[in-house]
Amino acid sequence: MPRVFSGIQPSGELHLGNYLGAIRSWVRSQHEADAFYCIVDLHALTVETDPAELRARTRQTALELVAAGLDPDACTLFVQSHVPEHPRLTWLLECTASMGELRRMTQFKDKSAGAESVRVGLFTYPVLMAADILLYDTDRVPVGDDQRQHLELARELASRFNARYGTTFVVPEAAVPPVGARVMDLQHPERKMSKSVSSPLGTVLLFDEPADIERKVKKAVTDTDGEVRYDPEAKPGLANLLELLAVATDRAPAAVAAEYHRYGDLKRDVATALCDLLAPARARRNELAGDPGAIDAVLADGAAKAQAIAADVYHRAASAIGLLAPA
Ligand code: TYM
């Protein structure tokens, strides 16, 4: 069975971009692959976080992922900081990565632009991400479009390590969905939907009430020419709506466009399709919220399973690079 690994930061409520870009593929992959999904709390520390809030969000993210369709009997769900091999392998990889290649990461450039002080962790963030992936002999990494460059770096670090120290790591492939890999903000369709940018009307949360979804879609920014066609360059707001309906109903955006003449009709159907798509997750979340202890047990079990693999791979890498094993 192929091995699948992916991760998500516990830095806010899950939104439609997370779901369509990544989590939907995770749910599918858990039945076809040996799947590991990680809540990357160490990555969340690269920006300012409130300690109590981070702890609560970590548990809440686990619960929301299960509500969204992850089955703890079918996949391994765990918290990154519960498996100490992640920061341990990061160090080995940091000693093979160069400052130049990390400086080229566009997400680092965006997040650090204009900041008075930039955390070292924000700079080395992609190396921790590479360690996450390489620790599990991962074949496939289902992610949204914004993680492509980080995946390229993970592949490069794995290949370089293998070439220098002998075959140690599996070189992973990114798996980016054909539609839904870059869900845009409904109010600012030139930028991606995101939990860190505060745009409450532009961000559809996975657990929004149907009335909120309807309101947000109705107010979505489009354009004034009034013609329904799929043209992401010239009509980014409309293209985003067409993509949402396409992905929610498993069709191509251009085929969806051909069925509409009026923006209002399209928006009505987008809202209905999103409400239908997200209804099962909302119902499951309400059930799970009644038993918070159950999620801790899932995470404890997940960490034990993850660590059994990660420890092996870490020791393989440590030995290859020349660290003396403890007697
Ligand atoms: P994060 O937490 O920002 O996002 C989690 C997943 O959601 C996808 N995503 C989107 N997809 C489509 N449209 C959007 N607007 C959108 N916003 C987010 C992301 O591409 C991602 O797949 N660095 C990662 C977490 C990570 C990771 C890993 C991922 C750490 N280690 C190892 C894979 C493998 C991140 O910050 O994702």
Short mmCIF file of N, CA, C and O in Angstrom, two decimals, residues 157-215:
data_model
loop_
_atom_site.label_atom_id
_atom_site.label_comp_id
_atom_site.label_asym_id
_atom_site.label_seq_id
_atom_site.Cartn_x
_atom_site.Cartn_y
_atom_site.Cartn_z
N LEU A 157 15.69 18.02 -0.73
CA LEU A 157 16.49 17.64 0.46
C LEU A 157 16.63 16.12 0.55
O LEU A 157 17.70 15.62 0.92
N ALA A 158 15.57 15.40 0.20
CA ALA A 158 15.63 13.93 0.25
C ALA A 158 16.63 13.41 -0.78
O ALA A 158 17.50 12.57 -0.46
N SER A 159 16.56 13.94 -2.00
CA SER A 159 17.46 13.47 -3.06
C SER A 159 18.91 13.79 -2.72
O SER A 159 19.81 12.98 -2.93
N ARG A 160 19.12 15.00 -2.19
CA ARG A 160 20.49 15.40 -1.85
C ARG A 160 21.06 14.51 -0.76
O ARG A 160 22.21 14.07 -0.82
N PHE A 161 20.25 14.25 0.27
CA PHE A 161 20.71 13.41 1.38
C PHE A 161 21.05 12.01 0.85
O PHE A 161 22.10 11.44 1.16
N ASN A 162 20.16 11.48 0.01
CA ASN A 162 20.39 10.13 -0.55
C ASN A 162 21.68 10.09 -1.36
O ASN A 162 22.44 9.11 -1.29
N ALA A 163 21.91 11.16 -2.15
CA ALA A 163 23.09 11.17 -3.02
C ALA A 163 24.37 11.27 -2.17
O ALA A 163 25.38 10.65 -2.47
N ARG A 164 24.30 12.02 -1.08
CA ARG A 164 25.51 12.26 -0.28
C ARG A 164 25.77 11.12 0.72
O ARG A 164 26.91 10.74 0.94
N TYR A 165 24.69 10.58 1.33
CA TYR A 165 24.89 9.63 2.44
C TYR A 165 24.35 8.23 2.15
O TYR A 165 24.30 7.39 3.04
N GLY A 166 23.91 8.00 0.93
CA GLY A 166 23.35 6.68 0.59
C GLY A 166 21.83 6.70 0.75
O GLY A 166 21.29 7.50 1.53
N THR A 167 21.17 5.81 0.01
CA THR A 167 19.71 5.85 -0.02
C THR A 167 19.12 5.71 1.38
O THR A 167 19.33 4.70 2.05
N THR A 168 18.42 6.76 1.81
CA THR A 168 17.86 6.82 3.16
C THR A 168 16.37 7.14 3.12
O THR A 168 15.58 6.53 3.83
N PHE A 169 16.00 8.11 2.26
CA PHE A 169 14.62 8.59 2.25
C PHE A 169 13.90 8.21 0.96
O PHE A 169 14.52 8.16 -0.11
N VAL A 170 12.60 8.02 1.08
CA VAL A 170 11.73 7.93 -0.10
C VAL A 170 11.52 9.37 -0.59
O VAL A 170 11.30 10.27 0.22
N VAL A 171 11.63 9.59 -1.89
CA VAL A 171 11.40 10.93 -2.45
C VAL A 171 9.89 11.08 -2.74
O VAL A 171 9.36 10.37 -3.59
N PRO A 172 9.21 11.98 -2.01
CA PRO A 172 7.73 12.03 -2.09
C PRO A 172 7.22 12.83 -3.29
O PRO A 172 7.92 13.69 -3.81
N GLU A 173 5.98 12.53 -3.67
CA GLU A 173 5.30 13.29 -4.74
C GLU A 173 4.18 14.13 -4.12
O GLU A 173 3.47 13.63 -3.25
N ALA A 174 3.99 15.34 -4.65
CA ALA A 174 2.83 16.14 -4.23
C ALA A 174 1.59 15.64 -4.97
O ALA A 174 1.69 15.24 -6.12
N ALA A 175 0.44 15.63 -4.29
CA ALA A 175 -0.82 15.31 -4.96
C ALA A 175 -1.75 16.51 -4.78
O ALA A 175 -2.29 16.73 -3.69
N VAL A 176 -1.87 17.32 -5.84
CA VAL A 176 -2.66 18.56 -5.78
C VAL A 176 -3.94 18.34 -6.60
O VAL A 176 -3.84 17.93 -7.75
N PRO A 177 -5.12 18.59 -6.03
CA PRO A 177 -6.36 18.30 -6.79
C PRO A 177 -6.48 19.20 -8.03
O PRO A 177 -6.02 20.35 -8.01
N PRO A 178 -7.10 18.69 -9.12
CA PRO A 178 -7.20 19.47 -10.35
C PRO A 178 -8.07 20.72 -10.19
O PRO A 178 -7.79 21.76 -10.79
N VAL A 179 -9.12 20.65 -9.38
CA VAL A 179 -9.96 21.84 -9.10
C VAL A 179 -10.09 21.93 -7.58
O VAL A 179 -10.23 20.91 -6.90
N GLY A 180 -10.04 23.16 -7.05
CA GLY A 180 -10.20 23.34 -5.60
C GLY A 180 -8.86 23.48 -4.89
O GLY A 180 -8.82 23.64 -3.67
N ALA A 181 -7.75 23.46 -5.64
CA ALA A 181 -6.43 23.52 -5.01
C ALA A 181 -6.09 24.93 -4.54
O ALA A 181 -5.14 25.12 -3.79
N ARG A 182 -6.86 25.91 -5.03
CA ARG A 182 -6.61 27.29 -4.63
C ARG A 182 -7.94 28.02 -4.54
O ARG A 182 -8.37 28.71 -5.48
N VAL A 183 -8.62 27.85 -3.42
CA VAL A 183 -9.90 28.51 -3.19
C VAL A 183 -9.60 29.96 -2.80
O VAL A 183 -8.77 30.21 -1.92
N MET A 184 -10.26 30.90 -3.47
CA MET A 184 -9.95 32.30 -3.23
C MET A 184 -10.93 32.93 -2.23
O MET A 184 -12.05 32.44 -2.06
N ASP A 185 -10.48 34.00 -1.61
CA ASP A 185 -11.31 34.75 -0.65
C ASP A 185 -12.53 35.33 -1.41
O ASP A 185 -12.37 35.90 -2.49
N LEU A 186 -13.72 35.18 -0.83
CA LEU A 186 -14.92 35.63 -1.54
C LEU A 186 -14.98 37.16 -1.66
O LEU A 186 -15.62 37.68 -2.57
N GLN A 187 -14.33 37.87 -0.75
CA GLN A 187 -14.33 39.33 -0.82
C GLN A 187 -13.14 39.88 -1.60
O GLN A 187 -13.17 40.98 -2.12
N HIS A 188 -12.06 39.12 -1.60
CA HIS A 188 -10.82 39.56 -2.28
C HIS A 188 -10.35 38.42 -3.17
O HIS A 188 -9.40 37.71 -2.81
N PRO A 189 -11.01 38.21 -4.31
CA PRO A 189 -10.73 37.01 -5.11
C PRO A 189 -9.32 36.95 -5.69
O PRO A 189 -8.96 35.96 -6.31
N GLU A 190 -8.52 38.00 -5.44
CA GLU A 190 -7.14 37.95 -5.93
C GLU A 190 -6.24 37.28 -4.88
O GLU A 190 -5.09 37.00 -5.15
N ARG A 191 -6.76 37.02 -3.68
CA ARG A 191 -5.92 36.34 -2.69
C ARG A 191 -6.63 35.08 -2.18
O ARG A 191 -7.86 34.99 -2.19
N LYS A 192 -5.81 34.11 -1.73
CA LYS A 192 -6.41 32.83 -1.36
C LYS A 192 -7.17 32.93 -0.03
O LYS A 192 -6.84 33.77 0.81
N MET A 193 -8.17 32.09 0.10
CA MET A 193 -8.91 32.01 1.36
C MET A 193 -7.95 31.50 2.43
O MET A 193 -7.20 30.55 2.19
N SER A 194 -7.97 32.14 3.61
CA SER A 194 -6.94 31.80 4.59
C SER A 194 -7.46 32.05 6.00
O SER A 194 -8.27 32.95 6.21
N LYS A 195 -6.96 31.25 6.95
CA LYS A 195 -7.42 31.46 8.32
C LYS A 195 -6.64 32.57 9.01
O LYS A 195 -7.08 33.13 9.99
N SER A 196 -5.48 32.93 8.46
CA SER A 196 -4.70 33.95 9.16
C SER A 196 -5.10 35.37 8.72
O SER A 196 -4.93 36.31 9.48
N VAL A 197 -5.60 35.52 7.50
CA VAL A 197 -6.02 36.86 7.08
C VAL A 197 -7.44 37.06 7.59
O VAL A 197 -8.30 36.21 7.40
N SER A 198 -7.67 38.21 8.25
CA SER A 198 -9.01 38.33 8.80
C SER A 198 -9.93 38.92 7.73
O SER A 198 -9.83 40.07 7.32
N SER A 199 -10.80 38.06 7.22
CA SER A 199 -11.77 38.44 6.19
C SER A 199 -13.01 37.60 6.44
O SER A 199 -13.29 36.65 5.72
N PRO A 200 -13.75 37.93 7.52
CA PRO A 200 -14.85 37.06 7.93
C PRO A 200 -15.88 36.81 6.82
O PRO A 200 -16.34 35.69 6.66
N LEU A 201 -16.16 37.83 6.02
CA LEU A 201 -17.17 37.63 4.96
C LEU A 201 -16.59 36.86 3.77
O LEU A 201 -17.32 36.25 3.00
N GLY A 202 -15.27 36.90 3.66
CA GLY A 202 -14.63 36.25 2.50
C GLY A 202 -14.27 34.80 2.75
O GLY A 202 -13.90 34.09 1.82
N THR A 203 -14.38 34.35 4.01
CA THR A 203 -13.94 33.01 4.37
C THR A 203 -15.13 32.16 4.78
O THR A 203 -15.82 32.48 5.75
N VAL A 204 -15.37 31.07 4.06
CA VAL A 204 -16.43 30.14 4.46
C VAL A 204 -15.80 29.11 5.39
O VAL A 204 -14.87 28.40 5.00
N LEU A 205 -16.28 29.08 6.63
CA LEU A 205 -15.75 28.10 7.58
C LEU A 205 -16.46 26.77 7.37
O LEU A 205 -17.64 26.73 6.98
N LEU A 206 -15.74 25.71 7.68
CA LEU A 206 -16.29 24.38 7.46
C LEU A 206 -17.57 24.16 8.27
O LEU A 206 -18.45 23.41 7.86
N PHE A 207 -17.66 24.82 9.41
CA PHE A 207 -18.80 24.58 10.29
C PHE A 207 -19.72 25.80 10.37
O PHE A 207 -20.47 25.95 11.33
N ASP A 208 -19.66 26.66 9.38
CA ASP A 208 -20.61 27.77 9.30
C ASP A 208 -22.03 27.23 9.22
O ASP A 208 -22.28 26.20 8.59
N GLU A 209 -22.95 27.98 9.82
CA GLU A 209 -24.38 27.64 9.68
C GLU A 209 -24.80 27.92 8.23
O GLU A 209 -24.25 28.84 7.59
N PRO A 210 -25.79 27.17 7.71
CA PRO A 210 -26.23 27.40 6.32
C PRO A 210 -26.57 28.87 6.04
O PRO A 210 -26.23 29.39 4.97
N ALA A 211 -27.20 29.56 7.00
CA ALA A 211 -27.58 30.96 6.75
C ALA A 211 -26.32 31.82 6.53
O ALA A 211 -26.33 32.75 5.72
N ASP A 212 -25.23 31.50 7.24
CA ASP A 212 -23.98 32.26 7.06
C ASP A 212 -23.36 31.97 5.70
O ASP A 212 -22.83 32.87 5.03
N ILE A 213 -23.40 30.70 5.30
CA ILE A 213 -22.85 30.35 3.99
C ILE A 213 -23.62 31.11 2.90
O ILE A 213 -23.02 31.72 2.01
N GLU A 214 -24.94 31.10 3.02
CA GLU A 214 -25.77 31.79 2.01
C GLU A 214 -25.43 33.28 1.96
O GLU A 214 -25.28 33.86 0.88
N ARG A 215 -25.29 33.88 3.12
CA ARG A 215 -25.00 35.33 3.18
C ARG A 215 -23.63 35.62 2.53
O ARG A 215 -23.48 36.55 1.75
#
